[in-house]
């Protein structure tokens, strides 16, 4: 016996429960990542590097080896930050709505700028640039097409494709001759093959995911009338 009426004890219990819930809610709020975290800062840096990279690459007509070396350095920094910002966001729970939107934009912006500039300088065939950009845009459209059914996960092939593209484009940014020029040609060939192969695989995944989602919706729609009849 505590000498406390049951109603009072219940009130105290409810008050303690509310306090615990409030404390838990406060803890969740504290753990939420703010906009200004290291992952988002790296993404912003990558976005800011895009115009700087273009200016460096096209400076002095676009054929100055020194300025193109500077452009390569900016491109390399962008690629390195691309590797780290996503890992940091997931490891330290720094995922934000801004990061979800800005990160893929930054990735496509730096790669698209490099490809278009290289083709404009006649260093890279336009069909290569068009193929890679079409693939990236198409995958984005596919993701939105199936987003209500699920998410297409990033594959190992997609990561290899990104690495191959970054390496090949970086080599084209530099002024290379001789065996290194031949090597970058074959590296770009590998990147193009991976671009096509992974693009087709994403299409396959999207079709499978959409079919499975539509099948679940039909099953749910058929189960609802049966559940209503059983209730009556």
PDB file of C-alpha atoms in Angstrom:
ATOM      1  CA  UNK A   1       0.000   0.000   0.000  1.00  0.00           C
ATOM      2  CA  UNK A   2       1.382   3.366  -0.968  1.00  0.00           C
ATOM      3  CA  UNK A   3      -1.395   5.542   0.401  1.00  0.00           C
ATOM      4  CA  UNK A   4      -1.939   7.078  -3.033  1.00  0.00           C
ATOM      5  CA  UNK A   5      -5.432   6.719  -4.532  1.00  0.00           C
ATOM      6  CA  UNK A   6      -5.616   4.525  -7.611  1.00  0.00           C
ATOM      7  CA  UNK A   7      -6.857   7.409  -9.744  1.00  0.00           C
ATOM      8  CA  UNK A   8      -3.980   9.585  -8.618  1.00  0.00           C
ATOM      9  CA  UNK A   9      -1.532   6.769  -9.211  1.00  0.00           C
ATOM     10  CA  UNK A  10      -2.987   6.287 -12.661  1.00  0.00           C
ATOM     11  CA  UNK A  11      -2.685   9.996 -13.307  1.00  0.00           C
ATOM     12  CA  UNK A  12       0.924   9.966 -12.187  1.00  0.00           C
ATOM     13  CA  UNK A  13       1.583   6.953 -14.409  1.00  0.00           C
ATOM     14  CA  UNK A  14      -0.015   8.672 -17.368  1.00  0.00           C
ATOM     15  CA  UNK A  15       1.918  11.837 -16.635  1.00  0.00           C
ATOM     16  CA  UNK A  16       5.151   9.851 -16.449  1.00  0.00           C
ATOM     17  CA  UNK A  17       4.264   8.095 -19.687  1.00  0.00           C
ATOM     18  CA  UNK A  18       3.574  11.436 -21.356  1.00  0.00           C
ATOM     19  CA  UNK A  19       6.857  12.749 -20.012  1.00  0.00           C
ATOM     20  CA  UNK A  20       8.649   9.694 -21.352  1.00  0.00           C
ATOM     21  CA  UNK A  21       7.013  10.092 -24.777  1.00  0.00           C
ATOM     22  CA  UNK A  22       7.889  13.776 -24.797  1.00  0.00           C
ATOM     23  CA  UNK A  23      11.460  12.977 -23.833  1.00  0.00           C
ATOM     24  CA  UNK A  24      11.631  10.344 -26.542  1.00  0.00           C
ATOM     25  CA  UNK A  25      10.220  12.780 -29.080  1.00  0.00           C
ATOM     26  CA  UNK A  26      12.751  15.355 -28.003  1.00  0.00           C
ATOM     27  CA  UNK A  27      15.538  12.819 -28.438  1.00  0.00           C
ATOM     28  CA  UNK A  28      14.340  12.052 -31.976  1.00  0.00           C
ATOM     29  CA  UNK A  29      14.299  15.743 -32.825  1.00  0.00           C
ATOM     30  CA  UNK A  30      17.825  16.147 -31.496  1.00  0.00           C
ATOM     31  CA  UNK A  31      19.061  13.274 -33.660  1.00  0.00           C
ATOM     32  CA  UNK A  32      17.623  14.772 -36.839  1.00  0.00           C
ATOM     33  CA  UNK A  33      20.323  16.098 -39.152  1.00  0.00           C
ATOM     34  CA  UNK A  34      20.363  19.806 -39.873  1.00  0.00           C
ATOM     35  CA  UNK A  35      20.897  21.332 -43.291  1.00  0.00           C
ATOM     36  CA  UNK A  36      24.443  22.438 -42.487  1.00  0.00           C
ATOM     37  CA  UNK A  37      26.166  19.101 -42.040  1.00  0.00           C
ATOM     38  CA  UNK A  38      29.387  17.829 -43.601  1.00  0.00           C
ATOM     39  CA  UNK A  39      27.608  15.685 -46.204  1.00  0.00           C
ATOM     40  CA  UNK A  40      25.512  18.591 -47.483  1.00  0.00           C
ATOM     41  CA  UNK A  41      28.497  20.954 -47.408  1.00  0.00           C
ATOM     42  CA  UNK A  42      30.431  18.552 -49.647  1.00  0.00           C
ATOM     43  CA  UNK A  43      27.454  18.411 -52.011  1.00  0.00           C
ATOM     44  CA  UNK A  44      27.314  22.223 -52.120  1.00  0.00           C
ATOM     45  CA  UNK A  45      31.051  22.365 -52.813  1.00  0.00           C
ATOM     46  CA  UNK A  46      30.527  20.000 -55.738  1.00  0.00           C
ATOM     47  CA  UNK A  47      27.768  22.194 -57.132  1.00  0.00           C
ATOM     48  CA  UNK A  48      29.949  25.295 -56.820  1.00  0.00           C
ATOM     49  CA  UNK A  49      32.805  23.500 -58.574  1.00  0.00           C
ATOM     50  CA  UNK A  50      30.754  23.049 -61.757  1.00  0.00           C
ATOM     51  CA  UNK A  51      31.013  26.633 -63.108  1.00  0.00           C
ATOM     52  CA  UNK A  52      34.620  26.877 -61.919  1.00  0.00           C
ATOM     53  CA  UNK A  53      35.462  23.641 -63.724  1.00  0.00           C
ATOM     54  CA  UNK A  54      33.879  24.886 -66.964  1.00  0.00           C
ATOM     55  CA  UNK A  55      35.776  28.185 -66.808  1.00  0.00           C
ATOM     56  CA  UNK A  56      39.076  26.410 -66.202  1.00  0.00           C
ATOM     57  CA  UNK A  57      38.500  23.881 -68.966  1.00  0.00           C
ATOM     58  CA  UNK A  58      37.520  26.465 -71.575  1.00  0.00           C
ATOM     59  CA  UNK A  59      40.059  29.103 -70.567  1.00  0.00           C
ATOM     60  CA  UNK A  60      42.388  30.283 -73.321  1.00  0.00           C
ATOM     61  CA  UNK A  61      40.411  28.469 -75.993  1.00  0.00           C
ATOM     62  CA  UNK A  62      40.185  25.192 -74.130  1.00  0.00           C
ATOM     63  CA  UNK A  63      43.478  23.735 -75.342  1.00  0.00           C
ATOM     64  CA  UNK A  64      45.947  25.077 -72.788  1.00  0.00           C
ATOM     65  CA  UNK A  65      47.525  22.063 -71.003  1.00  0.00           C
ATOM     66  CA  UNK A  66      48.115  24.050 -67.800  1.00  0.00           C
ATOM     67  CA  UNK A  67      44.547  25.290 -67.467  1.00  0.00           C
ATOM     68  CA  UNK A  68      43.201  21.871 -68.336  1.00  0.00           C
ATOM     69  CA  UNK A  69      45.314  20.446 -65.534  1.00  0.00           C
ATOM     70  CA  UNK A  70      43.609  22.902 -63.185  1.00  0.00           C
ATOM     71  CA  UNK A  71      40.254  21.807 -64.604  1.00  0.00           C
ATOM     72  CA  UNK A  72      41.207  18.176 -63.987  1.00  0.00           C
ATOM     73  CA  UNK A  73      42.017  19.028 -60.347  1.00  0.00           C
ATOM     74  CA  UNK A  74      38.558  20.604 -59.906  1.00  0.00           C
ATOM     75  CA  UNK A  75      36.935  17.566 -61.553  1.00  0.00           C
ATOM     76  CA  UNK A  76      38.926  15.194 -59.332  1.00  0.00           C
ATOM     77  CA  UNK A  77      37.833  17.057 -56.192  1.00  0.00           C
ATOM     78  CA  UNK A  78      34.212  16.818 -57.342  1.00  0.00           C
ATOM     79  CA  UNK A  79      34.527  13.070 -57.922  1.00  0.00           C
ATOM     80  CA  UNK A  80      36.191  12.526 -54.534  1.00  0.00           C
ATOM     81  CA  UNK A  81      33.505  14.481 -52.675  1.00  0.00           C
ATOM     82  CA  UNK A  82      30.920  12.401 -54.531  1.00  0.00           C
ATOM     83  CA  UNK A  83      32.456   9.281 -53.002  1.00  0.00           C
ATOM     84  CA  UNK A  84      32.458  10.618 -49.456  1.00  0.00           C
ATOM     85  CA  UNK A  85      29.294  12.684 -48.988  1.00  0.00           C
ATOM     86  CA  UNK A  86      26.910   9.755 -49.453  1.00  0.00           C
ATOM     87  CA  UNK A  87      28.925   7.497 -47.151  1.00  0.00           C
ATOM     88  CA  UNK A  88      29.091  10.181 -44.460  1.00  0.00           C
ATOM     89  CA  UNK A  89      25.356  10.852 -44.714  1.00  0.00           C
ATOM     90  CA  UNK A  90      24.468   7.180 -44.243  1.00  0.00           C
ATOM     91  CA  UNK A  91      27.081   6.390 -41.611  1.00  0.00           C
ATOM     92  CA  UNK A  92      26.312   9.353 -39.338  1.00  0.00           C
ATOM     93  CA  UNK A  93      22.584   9.667 -40.083  1.00  0.00           C
ATOM     94  CA  UNK A  94      23.011  12.957 -41.950  1.00  0.00           C
ATOM     95  CA  UNK A  95      20.435  12.213 -44.649  1.00  0.00           C
ATOM     96  CA  UNK A  96      18.261  15.271 -45.393  1.00  0.00           C
ATOM     97  CA  UNK A  97      15.665  16.172 -48.014  1.00  0.00           C
ATOM     98  CA  UNK A  98      18.109  18.705 -49.446  1.00  0.00           C
ATOM     99  CA  UNK A  99      20.794  16.035 -49.793  1.00  0.00           C
ATOM    100  CA  UNK A 100      18.424  13.607 -51.506  1.00  0.00           C
ATOM    101  CA  UNK A 101      17.683  16.222 -54.172  1.00  0.00           C
ATOM    102  CA  UNK A 102      21.006  18.068 -54.440  1.00  0.00           C
ATOM    103  CA  UNK A 103      23.353  15.047 -54.456  1.00  0.00           C
ATOM    104  CA  UNK A 104      22.152  13.473 -57.734  1.00  0.00           C
ATOM    105  CA  UNK A 105      21.882  16.937 -59.309  1.00  0.00           C
ATOM    106  CA  UNK A 106      25.501  17.672 -58.395  1.00  0.00           C
ATOM    107  CA  UNK A 107      26.631  14.299 -59.780  1.00  0.00           C
ATOM    108  CA  UNK A 108      24.913  14.816 -63.117  1.00  0.00           C
ATOM    109  CA  UNK A 109      25.887  18.493 -63.333  1.00  0.00           C
ATOM    110  CA  UNK A 110      29.653  17.972 -63.104  1.00  0.00           C
ATOM    111  CA  UNK A 111      29.628  14.937 -65.420  1.00  0.00           C
ATOM    112  CA  UNK A 112      27.275  16.575 -67.917  1.00  0.00           C
ATOM    113  CA  UNK A 113      29.328  19.785 -67.965  1.00  0.00           C
ATOM    114  CA  UNK A 114      32.531  17.823 -68.599  1.00  0.00           C
ATOM    115  CA  UNK A 115      31.035  15.737 -71.398  1.00  0.00           C
ATOM    116  CA  UNK A 116      29.423  18.690 -73.180  1.00  0.00           C
ATOM    117  CA  UNK A 117      32.580  20.806 -72.957  1.00  0.00           C
ATOM    118  CA  UNK A 118      34.781  17.969 -74.231  1.00  0.00           C
ATOM    119  CA  UNK A 119      32.456  17.381 -77.183  1.00  0.00           C
ATOM    120  CA  UNK A 120      32.309  21.115 -77.903  1.00  0.00           C
ATOM    121  CA  UNK A 121      36.120  21.085 -78.024  1.00  0.00           C
ATOM    122  CA  UNK A 122      35.977  18.091 -80.428  1.00  0.00           C
ATOM    123  CA  UNK A 123      37.876  15.906 -77.944  1.00  0.00           C
ATOM    124  CA  UNK A 124      34.974  13.495 -77.471  1.00  0.00           C
ATOM    125  CA  UNK A 125      32.368  12.366 -80.046  1.00  0.00           C
ATOM    126  CA  UNK A 126      28.936  13.875 -79.491  1.00  0.00           C
ATOM    127  CA  UNK A 127      27.312  10.445 -79.687  1.00  0.00           C
ATOM    128  CA  UNK A 128      29.218   9.382 -76.556  1.00  0.00           C
ATOM    129  CA  UNK A 129      28.032  12.470 -74.699  1.00  0.00           C
ATOM    130  CA  UNK A 130      24.470  11.979 -75.940  1.00  0.00           C
ATOM    131  CA  UNK A 131      24.435   8.293 -74.982  1.00  0.00           C
ATOM    132  CA  UNK A 132      25.677   8.888 -71.428  1.00  0.00           C
ATOM    133  CA  UNK A 133      23.380  11.858 -70.797  1.00  0.00           C
ATOM    134  CA  UNK A 134      20.383  10.016 -72.285  1.00  0.00           C
ATOM    135  CA  UNK A 135      21.082   7.071 -69.989  1.00  0.00           C
ATOM    136  CA  UNK A 136      21.315   9.272 -66.884  1.00  0.00           C
ATOM    137  CA  UNK A 137      18.124  11.162 -67.744  1.00  0.00           C
ATOM    138  CA  UNK A 138      16.333   7.927 -68.601  1.00  0.00           C
ATOM    139  CA  UNK A 139      17.241   6.304 -65.278  1.00  0.00           C
ATOM    140  CA  UNK A 140      15.936   9.364 -63.427  1.00  0.00           C
ATOM    141  CA  UNK A 141      12.636   9.117 -65.322  1.00  0.00           C
ATOM    142  CA  UNK A 142      12.460   5.377 -64.578  1.00  0.00           C
ATOM    143  CA  UNK A 143      12.933   5.981 -60.862  1.00  0.00           C
ATOM    144  CA  UNK A 144       9.979   8.384 -60.830  1.00  0.00           C
ATOM    145  CA  UNK A 145       7.948   5.967 -62.967  1.00  0.00           C
ATOM    146  CA  UNK A 146       8.148   3.214 -60.349  1.00  0.00           C
ATOM    147  CA  UNK A 147       8.577   5.307 -57.191  1.00  0.00           C
ATOM    148  CA  UNK A 148       5.112   4.400 -55.839  1.00  0.00           C
ATOM    149  CA  UNK A 149       5.936   0.709 -56.181  1.00  0.00           C
ATOM    150  CA  UNK A 150       9.407   0.825 -54.657  1.00  0.00           C
ATOM    151  CA  UNK A 151      12.957   2.079 -55.080  1.00  0.00           C
ATOM    152  CA  UNK A 152      15.464   0.772 -57.609  1.00  0.00           C
ATOM    153  CA  UNK A 153      18.623   0.234 -55.549  1.00  0.00           C
ATOM    154  CA  UNK A 154      22.052   1.271 -56.747  1.00  0.00           C
ATOM    155  CA  UNK A 155      23.809  -1.789 -58.142  1.00  0.00           C
ATOM    156  CA  UNK A 156      27.463  -2.789 -58.094  1.00  0.00           C
ATOM    157  CA  UNK A 157      27.489  -2.380 -61.860  1.00  0.00           C
ATOM    158  CA  UNK A 158      26.204   1.153 -61.488  1.00  0.00           C
ATOM    159  CA  UNK A 159      29.043   1.972 -59.105  1.00  0.00           C
ATOM    160  CA  UNK A 160      31.582   0.496 -61.536  1.00  0.00           C
ATOM    161  CA  UNK A 161      29.994   2.554 -64.309  1.00  0.00           C
ATOM    162  CA  UNK A 162      30.396   5.738 -62.261  1.00  0.00           C
ATOM    163  CA  UNK A 163      34.032   4.917 -61.531  1.00  0.00           C
ATOM    164  CA  UNK A 164      34.769   4.123 -65.178  1.00  0.00           C
ATOM    165  CA  UNK A 165      33.044   7.291 -66.392  1.00  0.00           C
ATOM    166  CA  UNK A 166      34.868   9.469 -63.878  1.00  0.00           C
ATOM    167  CA  UNK A 167      38.236   7.952 -64.746  1.00  0.00           C
ATOM    168  CA  UNK A 168      37.696   8.171 -68.508  1.00  0.00           C
ATOM    169  CA  UNK A 169      36.343  11.718 -68.486  1.00  0.00           C
ATOM    170  CA  UNK A 170      39.142  12.825 -66.169  1.00  0.00           C
ATOM    171  CA  UNK A 171      41.690  11.427 -68.621  1.00  0.00           C
ATOM    172  CA  UNK A 172      40.010  13.274 -71.492  1.00  0.00           C
ATOM    173  CA  UNK A 173      40.142  16.526 -69.540  1.00  0.00           C
ATOM    174  CA  UNK A 174      43.931  16.217 -69.425  1.00  0.00           C
ATOM    175  CA  UNK A 175      45.996  16.792 -72.551  1.00  0.00           C
ATOM    176  CA  UNK A 176      47.415  13.309 -73.142  1.00  0.00           C
ATOM    177  CA  UNK A 177      49.397  11.891 -76.047  1.00  0.00           C
ATOM    178  CA  UNK A 178      50.909   8.567 -77.018  1.00  0.00           C
ATOM    179  CA  UNK A 179      50.047   5.441 -75.009  1.00  0.00           C
ATOM    180  CA  UNK A 180      48.092   7.458 -72.412  1.00  0.00           C
ATOM    181  CA  UNK A 181      45.818   8.811 -75.151  1.00  0.00           C
ATOM    182  CA  UNK A 182      45.223   5.233 -76.339  1.00  0.00           C
ATOM    183  CA  UNK A 183      44.535   4.121 -72.767  1.00  0.00           C
ATOM    184  CA  UNK A 184      41.920   6.809 -72.232  1.00  0.00           C
ATOM    185  CA  UNK A 185      40.179   5.734 -75.462  1.00  0.00           C
ATOM    186  CA  UNK A 186      39.809   2.184 -74.154  1.00  0.00           C
ATOM    187  CA  UNK A 187      38.773   3.435 -70.726  1.00  0.00           C
ATOM    188  CA  UNK A 188      35.984   5.445 -72.335  1.00  0.00           C
ATOM    189  CA  UNK A 189      34.986   2.368 -74.346  1.00  0.00           C
ATOM    190  CA  UNK A 190      34.639   0.411 -71.091  1.00  0.00           C
ATOM    191  CA  UNK A 191      32.620   3.277 -69.574  1.00  0.00           C
ATOM    192  CA  UNK A 192      30.268   3.324 -72.571  1.00  0.00           C
ATOM    193  CA  UNK A 193      29.745  -0.445 -72.399  1.00  0.00           C
ATOM    194  CA  UNK A 194      28.988  -0.257 -68.670  1.00  0.00           C
ATOM    195  CA  UNK A 195      26.670   2.687 -69.300  1.00  0.00           C
ATOM    196  CA  UNK A 196      24.612   0.663 -71.796  1.00  0.00           C
ATOM    197  CA  UNK A 197      24.677  -2.589 -69.783  1.00  0.00           C
ATOM    198  CA  UNK A 198      23.669  -1.006 -66.474  1.00  0.00           C
ATOM    199  CA  UNK A 199      21.043   1.116 -68.215  1.00  0.00           C
ATOM    200  CA  UNK A 200      19.385  -1.993 -69.650  1.00  0.00           C
ATOM    201  CA  UNK A 201      19.564  -3.658 -66.235  1.00  0.00           C
ATOM    202  CA  UNK A 202      17.809  -0.665 -64.641  1.00  0.00           C
ATOM    203  CA  UNK A 203      15.069  -0.923 -67.264  1.00  0.00           C
ATOM    204  CA  UNK A 204      14.638  -4.611 -66.420  1.00  0.00           C
ATOM    205  CA  UNK A 205      14.470  -3.856 -62.689  1.00  0.00           C
ATOM    206  CA  UNK A 206      11.952  -1.071 -63.258  1.00  0.00           C
ATOM    207  CA  UNK A 207       9.659  -3.315 -65.327  1.00  0.00           C
ATOM    208  CA  UNK A 208       9.838  -6.133 -62.753  1.00  0.00           C
ATOM    209  CA  UNK A 209       9.224  -3.724 -59.874  1.00  0.00           C
ATOM    210  CA  UNK A 210       6.259  -2.109 -61.612  1.00  0.00           C
ATOM    211  CA  UNK A 211       4.671  -5.460 -62.493  1.00  0.00           C
ATOM    212  CA  UNK A 212       5.049  -6.675 -58.907  1.00  0.00           C
ATOM    213  CA  UNK A 213       3.565  -3.433 -57.584  1.00  0.00           C
ATOM    214  CA  UNK A 214       0.575  -3.589 -59.934  1.00  0.00           C
ATOM    215  CA  UNK A 215       0.003  -7.246 -58.989  1.00  0.00           C
ATOM    216  CA  UNK A 216      -0.060  -6.311 -55.286  1.00  0.00           C
ATOM    217  CA  UNK A 217      -2.512  -3.508 -56.003  1.00  0.00           C
ATOM    218  CA  UNK A 218      -4.841  -5.895 -57.862  1.00  0.00           C
ATOM    219  CA  UNK A 219      -4.643  -8.395 -54.995  1.00  0.00           C
ATOM    220  CA  UNK A 220      -5.434  -5.665 -52.468  1.00  0.00           C
ATOM    221  CA  UNK A 221      -8.342  -4.423 -54.579  1.00  0.00           C
ATOM    222  CA  UNK A 222      -9.753  -7.963 -54.820  1.00  0.00           C
ATOM    223  CA  UNK A 223      -9.334  -8.566 -51.073  1.00  0.00           C
ATOM    224  CA  UNK A 224     -11.175  -5.404 -50.010  1.00  0.00           C
ATOM    225  CA  UNK A 225     -14.679  -6.447 -51.230  1.00  0.00           C
ATOM    226  CA  UNK A 226     -14.217  -9.909 -49.723  1.00  0.00           C
ATOM    227  CA  UNK A 227     -13.242  -8.385 -46.377  1.00  0.00           C
ATOM    228  CA  UNK A 228     -16.270  -6.079 -46.519  1.00  0.00           C
ATOM    229  CA  UNK A 229     -18.622  -8.986 -47.194  1.00  0.00           C
ATOM    230  CA  UNK A 230     -17.179 -10.973 -44.283  1.00  0.00           C
ATOM    231  CA  UNK A 231     -17.704  -7.994 -41.991  1.00  0.00           C
ATOM    232  CA  UNK A 232     -21.396  -7.788 -42.890  1.00  0.00           C
TER     233      UNK A 232
END
